[in-house]
Amino acid sequence: MIQTRCSDPVILNLWHPIGAIAETAPNRIVETTLLGEQISFAVGATGAVSAWKSRPDLRPGEQIDPASIRETLPAKSAYGYVWTSLGSPPAELFPIPEYEEPDRRKLNAATFGVNVSAPRAIENFLDMGHFPYVHTDILGVEPHTEVKEYDVEISVDRDEILATRCRFFQPMASTTSDGGADVDYVYRVPHPYCSVLYKSSPVDEARRDVIAIFLQPIDQEHVRAHMLLCVLDEDNEDKVIKRFQQTIFGQDKPILENQVPKRLPLDPRAETPIRADKSAIAYRRWLSQKGVTYGVIPVAA
């Protein structure tokens, strides 16, 4: 595994997810890797979180009071995950207001290790064109293969990408679906390594289910993908809701791991885009404008 430490200030100064709180034993040290650095974290019995650069006197699995740790990294609890930074992150993380709605099911569908760069994984998450071929009879089916015209905006004020008017025919859009339907999508990219998807809910036409991918960059070509579900579903057990999303990501994983090169080329001439790739083109342009160099192949000077 490539363990190159990050020297990209844009990425170093971001918040990054490192673990699902519901799957972390209280007051126990957990060790992971972030941007080529060994990181440890713990979640207290009351939900307080702490993160630090791993050290030999604090071993994984040991019991500890997170409040007792000195020389810590920035840490926060948000959307069911522990987040930390190796630099100086902003005070707040990007907003997902739907997460505060009390009638939603909020779950970590799974955390997957994937041998690919974080930007490649985000680009795949934004791609509707692969639905009929990779997620056959679930998120797409032939002959419904056309990606209809949609709108993409790079918002300077909100510092994010927003894709709207996305529609795609899906045989089984979610665990609450009872048949095929045209599904409305909105995609947000509010963080270089995180994306949030809003899709029309079969339960309530006025609201949308929320599915987010929060990528933890292990290094430039390996990630842990944390999948947040924030959905309207009163009928299915947690394991059924999780299994649906795990199936989808399980189909994506080999596609992602066979991408060549594993890092995302930012030069628009490096790979030939088509009309359906408007979100990906905007994402690459946005990363270039930010000056991101980690996990990408920058445009040659």
PDB file of C-alpha atoms in Angstrom:
ATOM      1  CA  MET A   1       0.000   0.000   0.000  1.00  0.00           C
ATOM      2  CA  ILE A   2       1.219   3.494  -0.856  1.00  0.00           C
ATOM      3  CA  GLN A   3       1.843   5.272   2.456  1.00  0.00           C
ATOM      4  CA  THR A   4       2.936   8.664   1.093  1.00  0.00           C
ATOM      5  CA  ARG A   5       2.115  11.349   3.629  1.00  0.00           C
ATOM      6  CA  CYS A   6      -0.004  14.199   2.382  1.00  0.00           C
ATOM      7  CA  SER A   7       1.594  17.563   1.611  1.00  0.00           C
ATOM      8  CA  ASP A   8      -1.508  19.062  -0.026  1.00  0.00           C
ATOM      9  CA  PRO A   9      -2.666  21.951   2.227  1.00  0.00           C
ATOM     10  CA  VAL A  10      -6.186  21.905   0.778  1.00  0.00           C
ATOM     11  CA  ILE A  11      -6.714  18.295   1.846  1.00  0.00           C
ATOM     12  CA  LEU A  12      -4.766  18.551   5.109  1.00  0.00           C
ATOM     13  CA  ASN A  13      -7.048  21.386   6.285  1.00  0.00           C
ATOM     14  CA  LEU A  14     -10.289  19.474   5.689  1.00  0.00           C
ATOM     15  CA  TRP A  15     -12.369  17.399   8.084  1.00  0.00           C
ATOM     16  CA  HIS A  16     -12.152  13.678   7.261  1.00  0.00           C
ATOM     17  CA  PRO A  17     -14.330  10.787   8.526  1.00  0.00           C
ATOM     18  CA  ILE A  18     -12.478   8.022  10.366  1.00  0.00           C
ATOM     19  CA  GLY A  19     -15.154   5.773  11.898  1.00  0.00           C
ATOM     20  CA  ALA A  20     -18.854   5.136  12.461  1.00  0.00           C
ATOM     21  CA  ILE A  21     -19.789   5.987  16.046  1.00  0.00           C
ATOM     22  CA  ALA A  22     -22.495   3.304  16.341  1.00  0.00           C
ATOM     23  CA  GLU A  23     -19.909   0.654  15.436  1.00  0.00           C
ATOM     24  CA  THR A  24     -17.247   1.889  17.872  1.00  0.00           C
ATOM     25  CA  ALA A  25     -17.104   0.378  21.361  1.00  0.00           C
ATOM     26  CA  PRO A  26     -17.272   3.165  23.993  1.00  0.00           C
ATOM     27  CA  ASN A  27     -13.993   4.115  25.675  1.00  0.00           C
ATOM     28  CA  ARG A  28     -11.912   1.806  23.482  1.00  0.00           C
ATOM     29  CA  ILE A  29      -8.997   2.907  21.321  1.00  0.00           C
ATOM     30  CA  VAL A  30      -9.432   2.356  17.581  1.00  0.00           C
ATOM     31  CA  GLU A  31      -6.551   2.756  15.145  1.00  0.00           C
ATOM     32  CA  THR A  32      -6.863   3.646  11.473  1.00  0.00           C
ATOM     33  CA  THR A  33      -4.926   5.405   8.712  1.00  0.00           C
ATOM     34  CA  LEU A  34      -5.558   8.871   7.317  1.00  0.00           C
ATOM     35  CA  LEU A  35      -3.507  10.495   4.556  1.00  0.00           C
ATOM     36  CA  GLY A  36      -0.625   8.092   5.173  1.00  0.00           C
ATOM     37  CA  GLU A  37      -0.572   8.716   8.957  1.00  0.00           C
ATOM     38  CA  GLN A  38      -1.538   6.273  11.700  1.00  0.00           C
ATOM     39  CA  ILE A  39      -4.410   7.851  13.642  1.00  0.00           C
ATOM     40  CA  SER A  40      -6.192   6.672  16.783  1.00  0.00           C
ATOM     41  CA  PHE A  41      -9.566   7.715  18.122  1.00  0.00           C
ATOM     42  CA  ALA A  42     -12.030   6.923  20.868  1.00  0.00           C
ATOM     43  CA  VAL A  43     -15.689   7.617  21.593  1.00  0.00           C
ATOM     44  CA  GLY A  44     -16.725   8.237  25.182  1.00  0.00           C
ATOM     45  CA  ALA A  45     -19.800   6.757  26.841  1.00  0.00           C
ATOM     46  CA  THR A  46     -21.579  10.110  26.440  1.00  0.00           C
ATOM     47  CA  GLY A  47     -20.607  10.427  22.771  1.00  0.00           C
ATOM     48  CA  ALA A  48     -17.617  12.767  23.194  1.00  0.00           C
ATOM     49  CA  VAL A  49     -14.912  12.018  20.621  1.00  0.00           C
ATOM     50  CA  SER A  50     -11.151  12.398  20.598  1.00  0.00           C
ATOM     51  CA  ALA A  51      -8.489  11.717  17.949  1.00  0.00           C
ATOM     52  CA  TRP A  52      -4.702  11.762  18.019  1.00  0.00           C
ATOM     53  CA  LYS A  53      -1.657  10.571  16.102  1.00  0.00           C
ATOM     54  CA  SER A  54      -1.067   6.980  17.173  1.00  0.00           C
ATOM     55  CA  ARG A  55       1.595   6.376  19.777  1.00  0.00           C
ATOM     56  CA  PRO A  56       2.984   3.204  21.402  1.00  0.00           C
ATOM     57  CA  ASP A  57       1.681   3.874  24.906  1.00  0.00           C
ATOM     58  CA  LEU A  58      -1.944   3.923  23.700  1.00  0.00           C
ATOM     59  CA  ARG A  59      -2.635   0.645  21.940  1.00  0.00           C
ATOM     60  CA  PRO A  60      -5.749  -0.322  19.924  1.00  0.00           C
ATOM     61  CA  GLY A  61      -8.435  -2.040  22.014  1.00  0.00           C
ATOM     62  CA  GLU A  62      -7.286  -0.525  25.312  1.00  0.00           C
ATOM     63  CA  GLN A  63      -9.887   1.086  27.523  1.00  0.00           C
ATOM     64  CA  ILE A  64      -9.513   4.840  27.898  1.00  0.00           C
ATOM     65  CA  ASP A  65     -11.362   7.998  28.801  1.00  0.00           C
ATOM     66  CA  PRO A  66     -11.178  10.107  25.604  1.00  0.00           C
ATOM     67  CA  ALA A  67     -11.195  13.302  27.708  1.00  0.00           C
ATOM     68  CA  SER A  68      -7.898  12.257  29.312  1.00  0.00           C
ATOM     69  CA  ILE A  69      -5.923  12.323  26.042  1.00  0.00           C
ATOM     70  CA  ARG A  70      -3.445  15.151  25.591  1.00  0.00           C
ATOM     71  CA  GLU A  71      -1.894  16.396  22.319  1.00  0.00           C
ATOM     72  CA  THR A  72      -5.008  15.638  20.339  1.00  0.00           C
ATOM     73  CA  LEU A  73      -6.038  16.401  16.786  1.00  0.00           C
ATOM     74  CA  PRO A  74      -9.174  18.397  15.963  1.00  0.00           C
ATOM     75  CA  ALA A  75     -12.161  16.064  16.372  1.00  0.00           C
ATOM     76  CA  LYS A  76     -15.898  16.257  16.031  1.00  0.00           C
ATOM     77  CA  SER A  77     -18.969  14.044  15.886  1.00  0.00           C
ATOM     78  CA  ALA A  78     -21.190  14.628  12.860  1.00  0.00           C
ATOM     79  CA  TYR A  79     -23.738  12.566  10.899  1.00  0.00           C
ATOM     80  CA  GLY A  80     -22.939   9.465  12.940  1.00  0.00           C
ATOM     81  CA  TYR A  81     -19.174   9.524  12.345  1.00  0.00           C
ATOM     82  CA  VAL A  82     -15.975  10.671  14.030  1.00  0.00           C
ATOM     83  CA  TRP A  83     -14.218  13.337  11.954  1.00  0.00           C
ATOM     84  CA  THR A  84     -10.681  14.646  12.357  1.00  0.00           C
ATOM     85  CA  SER A  85      -8.087  16.723  10.529  1.00  0.00           C
ATOM     86  CA  LEU A  86      -4.307  16.799  10.216  1.00  0.00           C
ATOM     87  CA  GLY A  87      -4.386  20.556   9.642  1.00  0.00           C
ATOM     88  CA  SER A  88      -6.547  23.514  10.613  1.00  0.00           C
ATOM     89  CA  PRO A  89     -10.108  22.665   9.541  1.00  0.00           C
ATOM     90  CA  PRO A  90     -13.038  25.099   9.382  1.00  0.00           C
ATOM     91  CA  ALA A  91     -15.212  25.421  12.473  1.00  0.00           C
ATOM     92  CA  GLU A  92     -18.153  23.673  10.862  1.00  0.00           C
ATOM     93  CA  LEU A  93     -18.685  20.768   8.519  1.00  0.00           C
ATOM     94  CA  PHE A  94     -20.960  21.090   5.485  1.00  0.00           C
ATOM     95  CA  PRO A  95     -24.678  21.017   6.436  1.00  0.00           C
ATOM     96  CA  ILE A  96     -27.098  18.117   5.880  1.00  0.00           C
ATOM     97  CA  PRO A  97     -30.302  19.513   7.466  1.00  0.00           C
ATOM     98  CA  GLU A  98     -32.272  16.323   6.789  1.00  0.00           C
ATOM     99  CA  TYR A  99     -30.129  14.478   9.312  1.00  0.00           C
ATOM    100  CA  GLU A 100     -31.899  16.373  12.109  1.00  0.00           C
ATOM    101  CA  GLU A 101     -35.388  15.243  11.035  1.00  0.00           C
ATOM    102  CA  PRO A 102     -36.613  12.840  13.730  1.00  0.00           C
ATOM    103  CA  ASP A 103     -38.565  10.431  11.503  1.00  0.00           C
ATOM    104  CA  ARG A 104     -35.585   9.435   9.372  1.00  0.00           C
ATOM    105  CA  ARG A 105     -33.618   6.198   9.694  1.00  0.00           C
ATOM    106  CA  LYS A 106     -29.949   7.141  10.086  1.00  0.00           C
ATOM    107  CA  LEU A 107     -27.478   4.312   9.517  1.00  0.00           C
ATOM    108  CA  ASN A 108     -23.961   3.578   8.393  1.00  0.00           C
ATOM    109  CA  ALA A 109     -24.806   1.169   5.574  1.00  0.00           C
ATOM    110  CA  ALA A 110     -21.231  -0.118   5.654  1.00  0.00           C
ATOM    111  CA  THR A 111     -17.618   0.951   5.536  1.00  0.00           C
ATOM    112  CA  PHE A 112     -15.794  -0.489   2.529  1.00  0.00           C
ATOM    113  CA  GLY A 113     -12.090  -0.564   1.805  1.00  0.00           C
ATOM    114  CA  VAL A 114     -11.515   0.270  -1.865  1.00  0.00           C
ATOM    115  CA  ASN A 115      -8.244   0.320  -3.796  1.00  0.00           C
ATOM    116  CA  VAL A 116      -8.865   3.591  -5.611  1.00  0.00           C
ATOM    117  CA  SER A 117      -8.308   7.301  -5.064  1.00  0.00           C
ATOM    118  CA  ALA A 118     -10.980   9.333  -3.298  1.00  0.00           C
ATOM    119  CA  PRO A 119     -11.650  11.544  -6.360  1.00  0.00           C
ATOM    120  CA  ARG A 120     -12.206   8.481  -8.575  1.00  0.00           C
ATOM    121  CA  ALA A 121     -14.753   7.173  -6.066  1.00  0.00           C
ATOM    122  CA  ILE A 122     -16.593  10.507  -5.983  1.00  0.00           C
ATOM    123  CA  GLU A 123     -16.719  10.626  -9.774  1.00  0.00           C
ATOM    124  CA  ASN A 124     -18.254   7.141  -9.860  1.00  0.00           C
ATOM    125  CA  PHE A 125     -20.860   8.205  -7.282  1.00  0.00           C
ATOM    126  CA  LEU A 126     -21.883  11.068  -9.600  1.00  0.00           C
ATOM    127  CA  ASP A 127     -22.196   8.862 -12.691  1.00  0.00           C
ATOM    128  CA  MET A 128     -25.734   7.861 -13.700  1.00  0.00           C
ATOM    129  CA  GLY A 129     -24.636   6.365 -17.017  1.00  0.00           C
ATOM    130  CA  HIS A 130     -23.451   3.107 -15.451  1.00  0.00           C
ATOM    131  CA  PHE A 131     -26.767   2.302 -13.704  1.00  0.00           C
ATOM    132  CA  PRO A 132     -28.248  -0.067 -16.351  1.00  0.00           C
ATOM    133  CA  TYR A 133     -24.982  -1.939 -16.877  1.00  0.00           C
ATOM    134  CA  VAL A 134     -23.548  -2.256 -13.351  1.00  0.00           C
ATOM    135  CA  HIS A 135     -26.751  -2.135 -11.238  1.00  0.00           C
ATOM    136  CA  THR A 136     -28.977  -4.064 -13.652  1.00  0.00           C
ATOM    137  CA  ASP A 137     -32.612  -4.526 -12.530  1.00  0.00           C
ATOM    138  CA  ILE A 138     -32.009  -2.356  -9.461  1.00  0.00           C
ATOM    139  CA  LEU A 139     -30.922   1.187 -10.371  1.00  0.00           C
ATOM    140  CA  GLY A 140     -31.249   0.715 -14.123  1.00  0.00           C
ATOM    141  CA  VAL A 141     -32.202  -1.625 -16.930  1.00  0.00           C
ATOM    142  CA  GLU A 142     -31.912  -1.740 -20.687  1.00  0.00           C
ATOM    143  CA  PRO A 143     -33.295  -0.210 -22.905  1.00  0.00           C
ATOM    144  CA  HIS A 144     -33.628   2.729 -20.418  1.00  0.00           C
ATOM    145  CA  THR A 145     -30.008   3.805 -20.843  1.00  0.00           C
ATOM    146  CA  GLU A 146     -30.257   7.495 -21.746  1.00  0.00           C
ATOM    147  CA  VAL A 147     -28.924  10.054 -19.277  1.00  0.00           C
ATOM    148  CA  LYS A 148     -31.341  12.923 -19.848  1.00  0.00           C
ATOM    149  CA  GLU A 149     -30.173  16.530 -19.913  1.00  0.00           C
ATOM    150  CA  TYR A 150     -29.538  17.915 -16.418  1.00  0.00           C
ATOM    151  CA  ASP A 151     -28.085  21.064 -14.840  1.00  0.00           C
ATOM    152  CA  VAL A 152     -24.771  21.448 -13.009  1.00  0.00           C
ATOM    153  CA  GLU A 153     -23.641  24.468 -11.018  1.00  0.00           C
ATOM    154  CA  ILE A 154     -20.361  25.235  -9.243  1.00  0.00           C
ATOM    155  CA  SER A 155     -21.469  27.503  -6.403  1.00  0.00           C
ATOM    156  CA  VAL A 156     -18.809  29.914  -5.198  1.00  0.00           C
ATOM    157  CA  ASP A 157     -20.934  31.123  -2.263  1.00  0.00           C
ATOM    158  CA  ARG A 158     -21.645  27.631  -0.913  1.00  0.00           C
ATOM    159  CA  ASP A 159     -18.327  26.201  -2.158  1.00  0.00           C
ATOM    160  CA  GLU A 160     -19.941  23.111  -3.638  1.00  0.00           C
ATOM    161  CA  ILE A 161     -21.133  21.463  -6.829  1.00  0.00           C
ATOM    162  CA  LEU A 162     -24.874  20.976  -7.325  1.00  0.00           C
ATOM    163  CA  ALA A 163     -26.440  18.820 -10.052  1.00  0.00           C
ATOM    164  CA  THR A 164     -30.221  19.160 -10.442  1.00  0.00           C
ATOM    165  CA  ARG A 165     -33.016  17.939 -12.760  1.00  0.00           C
ATOM    166  CA  CYS A 166     -31.410  14.477 -12.808  1.00  0.00           C
ATOM    167  CA  ARG A 167     -33.941  11.771 -13.758  1.00  0.00           C
ATOM    168  CA  PHE A 168     -33.399   8.102 -14.389  1.00  0.00           C
ATOM    169  CA  PHE A 169     -35.691   5.089 -14.731  1.00  0.00           C
ATOM    170  CA  GLN A 170     -35.030   2.595 -11.930  1.00  0.00           C
ATOM    171  CA  PRO A 171     -36.641  -0.844 -11.517  1.00  0.00           C
ATOM    172  CA  MET A 172     -35.994  -0.834  -7.742  1.00  0.00           C
ATOM    173  CA  ALA A 173     -34.881   2.527  -6.401  1.00  0.00           C
ATOM    174  CA  SER A 174     -34.918   1.544  -2.703  1.00  0.00           C
ATOM    175  CA  THR A 175     -36.179  -1.025  -0.200  1.00  0.00           C
ATOM    176  CA  THR A 176     -39.561   0.771  -0.125  1.00  0.00           C
ATOM    177  CA  SER A 177     -40.098   0.616  -3.916  1.00  0.00           C
ATOM    178  CA  ASP A 178     -42.980  -1.444  -5.258  1.00  0.00           C
ATOM    179  CA  GLY A 179     -42.066  -1.196  -8.957  1.00  0.00           C
ATOM    180  CA  GLY A 180     -40.078   0.681 -11.560  1.00  0.00           C
ATOM    181  CA  ALA A 181     -40.302   4.467 -11.764  1.00  0.00           C
ATOM    182  CA  ASP A 182     -38.545   7.582 -12.986  1.00  0.00           C
ATOM    183  CA  VAL A 183     -36.521   8.756 -10.008  1.00  0.00           C
ATOM    184  CA  ASP A 184     -35.491  12.358  -9.343  1.00  0.00           C
ATOM    185  CA  TYR A 185     -31.913  12.890  -8.209  1.00  0.00           C
ATOM    186  CA  VAL A 186     -30.002  15.864  -6.822  1.00  0.00           C
ATOM    187  CA  TYR A 187     -26.264  15.527  -6.292  1.00  0.00           C
ATOM    188  CA  ARG A 188     -24.152  17.713  -4.002  1.00  0.00           C
ATOM    189  CA  VAL A 189     -20.381  17.720  -3.679  1.00  0.00           C
ATOM    190  CA  PRO A 190     -19.739  19.970  -0.646  1.00  0.00           C
ATOM    191  CA  HIS A 191     -16.263  18.543   0.097  1.00  0.00           C
ATOM    192  CA  PRO A 192     -13.574  17.246  -2.293  1.00  0.00           C
ATOM    193  CA  TYR A 193     -13.933  13.723  -0.858  1.00  0.00           C
ATOM    194  CA  CYS A 194     -17.624  13.658   0.141  1.00  0.00           C
ATOM    195  CA  SER A 195     -20.842  13.654  -1.878  1.00  0.00           C
ATOM    196  CA  VAL A 196     -24.511  13.730  -0.901  1.00  0.00           C
ATOM    197  CA  LEU A 197     -27.302  12.283  -3.036  1.00  0.00           C
ATOM    198  CA  TYR A 198     -30.971  13.218  -2.664  1.00  0.00           C
ATOM    199  CA  LYS A 199     -33.414  10.912  -4.439  1.00  0.00           C
ATOM    200  CA  SER A 200     -37.201  10.960  -4.543  1.00  0.00           C
ATOM    201  CA  SER A 201     -38.761   8.853  -1.803  1.00  0.00           C
ATOM    202  CA  PRO A 202     -41.428   6.256  -2.647  1.00  0.00           C
ATOM    203  CA  VAL A 203     -42.873   6.908   0.832  1.00  0.00           C
ATOM    204  CA  ASP A 204     -43.379  10.689   0.582  1.00  0.00           C
ATOM    205  CA  GLU A 205     -43.454  12.497  -2.774  1.00  0.00           C
ATOM    206  CA  ALA A 206     -42.650  15.826  -1.089  1.00  0.00           C
ATOM    207  CA  ARG A 207     -39.394  14.610   0.466  1.00  0.00           C
ATOM    208  CA  ARG A 208     -36.189  12.871  -0.593  1.00  0.00           C
ATOM    209  CA  ASP A 209     -34.083  10.074   0.798  1.00  0.00           C
ATOM    210  CA  VAL A 210     -30.483  11.072   1.512  1.00  0.00           C
ATOM    211  CA  ILE A 211     -27.508   8.837   0.739  1.00  0.00           C
ATOM    212  CA  ALA A 212     -23.996  10.138   1.288  1.00  0.00           C
ATOM    213  CA  ILE A 213     -20.528   8.801   0.651  1.00  0.00           C
ATOM    214  CA  PHE A 214     -17.871  10.076   3.040  1.00  0.00           C
ATOM    215  CA  LEU A 215     -14.413   8.996   1.896  1.00  0.00           C
ATOM    216  CA  GLN A 216     -11.513   8.501   4.276  1.00  0.00           C
ATOM    217  CA  PRO A 217      -8.325   8.730   2.199  1.00  0.00           C
ATOM    218  CA  ILE A 218      -5.918   6.083   3.493  1.00  0.00           C
ATOM    219  CA  ASP A 219      -3.411   7.301   0.937  1.00  0.00           C
ATOM    220  CA  GLN A 220      -3.518   8.573  -2.637  1.00  0.00           C
ATOM    221  CA  GLU A 221      -4.849   5.300  -4.076  1.00  0.00           C
ATOM    222  CA  HIS A 222      -6.776   3.659  -1.224  1.00  0.00           C
ATOM    223  CA  VAL A 223      -9.884   4.758   0.674  1.00  0.00           C
ATOM    224  CA  ARG A 224     -12.370   3.645   3.278  1.00  0.00           C
ATOM    225  CA  ALA A 225     -15.831   4.555   2.000  1.00  0.00           C
ATOM    226  CA  HIS A 226     -18.348   5.307   4.755  1.00  0.00           C
ATOM    227  CA  MET A 227     -21.921   5.119   3.419  1.00  0.00           C
ATOM    228  CA  LEU A 228     -24.521   7.197   5.293  1.00  0.00           C
ATOM    229  CA  LEU A 229     -28.212   6.398   4.884  1.00  0.00           C
ATOM    230  CA  CYS A 230     -30.744   8.988   6.054  1.00  0.00           C
ATOM    231  CA  VAL A 231     -33.993   7.598   4.664  1.00  0.00           C
ATOM    232  CA  LEU A 232     -37.746   7.466   5.116  1.00  0.00           C
ATOM    233  CA  ASP A 233     -38.560   3.813   5.836  1.00  0.00           C
ATOM    234  CA  GLU A 234     -40.785   2.654   8.706  1.00  0.00           C
ATOM    235  CA  ASP A 235     -41.198  -0.923   7.504  1.00  0.00           C
ATOM    236  CA  ASN A 236     -37.815  -2.544   6.881  1.00  0.00           C
ATOM    237  CA  GLU A 237     -35.300  -3.693   9.461  1.00  0.00           C
ATOM    238  CA  ASP A 238     -31.915  -1.988   9.622  1.00  0.00           C
ATOM    239  CA  LYS A 239     -30.211  -5.033   8.110  1.00  0.00           C
ATOM    240  CA  VAL A 240     -32.518  -4.986   5.078  1.00  0.00           C
ATOM    241  CA  ILE A 241     -31.936  -1.267   4.441  1.00  0.00           C
ATOM    242  CA  LYS A 242     -28.180  -1.729   4.846  1.00  0.00           C
ATOM    243  CA  ARG A 243     -28.078  -4.834   2.628  1.00  0.00           C
ATOM    244  CA  PHE A 244     -29.676  -2.956  -0.267  1.00  0.00           C
ATOM    245  CA  GLN A 245     -26.940  -0.301  -0.223  1.00  0.00           C
ATOM    246  CA  GLN A 246     -24.226  -2.891   0.368  1.00  0.00           C
ATOM    247  CA  THR A 247     -25.376  -4.699  -2.777  1.00  0.00           C
ATOM    248  CA  ILE A 248     -25.117  -1.494  -4.793  1.00  0.00           C
ATOM    249  CA  PHE A 249     -21.636  -0.668  -3.512  1.00  0.00           C
ATOM    250  CA  GLY A 250     -20.508  -4.275  -3.917  1.00  0.00           C
ATOM    251  CA  GLN A 251     -21.308  -3.958  -7.626  1.00  0.00           C
ATOM    252  CA  ASP A 252     -19.375  -0.681  -7.866  1.00  0.00           C
ATOM    253  CA  LYS A 253     -16.264  -1.889  -6.022  1.00  0.00           C
ATOM    254  CA  PRO A 254     -14.669  -4.011  -8.795  1.00  0.00           C
ATOM    255  CA  ILE A 255     -15.405  -1.298 -11.348  1.00  0.00           C
ATOM    256  CA  LEU A 256     -13.654   1.277  -9.159  1.00  0.00           C
ATOM    257  CA  GLU A 257     -10.673  -0.969  -8.468  1.00  0.00           C
ATOM    258  CA  ASN A 258     -10.132  -1.572 -12.190  1.00  0.00           C
ATOM    259  CA  GLN A 259      -9.943   2.148 -13.001  1.00  0.00           C
ATOM    260  CA  VAL A 260      -6.697   3.118 -14.725  1.00  0.00           C
ATOM    261  CA  PRO A 261      -5.061   5.292 -13.553  1.00  0.00           C
ATOM    262  CA  LYS A 262      -6.276   5.061  -9.958  1.00  0.00           C
ATOM    263  CA  ARG A 263      -5.759   8.789  -9.431  1.00  0.00           C
ATOM    264  CA  LEU A 264      -8.157  11.140 -11.199  1.00  0.00           C
ATOM    265  CA  PRO A 265      -6.666  13.069 -14.149  1.00  0.00           C
ATOM    266  CA  LEU A 266      -7.726  16.716 -13.967  1.00  0.00           C
ATOM    267  CA  ASP A 267      -6.628  17.621 -17.489  1.00  0.00           C
ATOM    268  CA  PRO A 268      -9.839  17.592 -19.605  1.00  0.00           C
ATOM    269  CA  ARG A 269      -7.832  16.128 -22.488  1.00  0.00           C
ATOM    270  CA  ALA A 270      -6.728  13.077 -20.466  1.00  0.00           C
ATOM    271  CA  GLU A 271     -10.033  11.222 -20.822  1.00  0.00           C
ATOM    272  CA  THR A 272     -12.792  11.767 -23.369  1.00  0.00           C
ATOM    273  CA  PRO A 273     -16.002  13.012 -21.713  1.00  0.00           C
ATOM    274  CA  ILE A 274     -19.534  12.707 -23.106  1.00  0.00           C
ATOM    275  CA  ARG A 275     -22.647  14.816 -22.469  1.00  0.00           C
ATOM    276  CA  ALA A 276     -23.672  12.583 -19.534  1.00  0.00           C
ATOM    277  CA  ASP A 277     -20.401  13.445 -17.762  1.00  0.00           C
ATOM    278  CA  LYS A 278     -21.313  17.075 -16.963  1.00  0.00           C
ATOM    279  CA  SER A 279     -21.047  16.486 -13.193  1.00  0.00           C
ATOM    280  CA  ALA A 280     -17.661  14.790 -13.538  1.00  0.00           C
ATOM    281  CA  ILE A 281     -16.345  17.621 -15.716  1.00  0.00           C
ATOM    282  CA  ALA A 282     -17.512  20.195 -13.159  1.00  0.00           C
ATOM    283  CA  TYR A 283     -15.974  18.154 -10.316  1.00  0.00           C
ATOM    284  CA  ARG A 284     -12.579  17.999 -12.036  1.00  0.00           C
ATOM    285  CA  ARG A 285     -12.694  21.727 -12.763  1.00  0.00           C
ATOM    286  CA  TRP A 286     -13.627  22.445  -9.127  1.00  0.00           C
ATOM    287  CA  LEU A 287     -10.703  20.372  -7.801  1.00  0.00           C
ATOM    288  CA  SER A 288      -8.361  22.189 -10.173  1.00  0.00           C
ATOM    289  CA  GLN A 289      -9.664  25.580  -9.053  1.00  0.00           C
ATOM    290  CA  LYS A 290      -9.098  24.595  -5.423  1.00  0.00           C
ATOM    291  CA  GLY A 291      -5.550  23.479  -6.158  1.00  0.00           C
ATOM    292  CA  VAL A 292      -6.085  19.872  -5.002  1.00  0.00           C
ATOM    293  CA  THR A 293      -3.080  17.658  -5.753  1.00  0.00           C
ATOM    294  CA  TYR A 294      -3.659  14.609  -3.488  1.00  0.00           C
ATOM    295  CA  GLY A 295      -5.353  11.642  -5.193  1.00  0.00           C
ATOM    296  CA  VAL A 296      -5.346  13.363  -8.580  1.00  0.00           C
ATOM    297  CA  ILE A 297      -3.070  13.887 -11.573  1.00  0.00           C
ATOM    298  CA  PRO A 298      -2.916  17.679 -11.800  1.00  0.00           C
ATOM    299  CA  VAL A 299      -2.978  19.521 -15.089  1.00  0.00           C
ATOM    300  CA  ALA A 300       0.606  19.840 -16.346  1.00  0.00           C
ATOM    301  CA  ALA A 301       2.014  23.352 -15.999  1.00  0.00           C
TER     302      ALA A 301
END
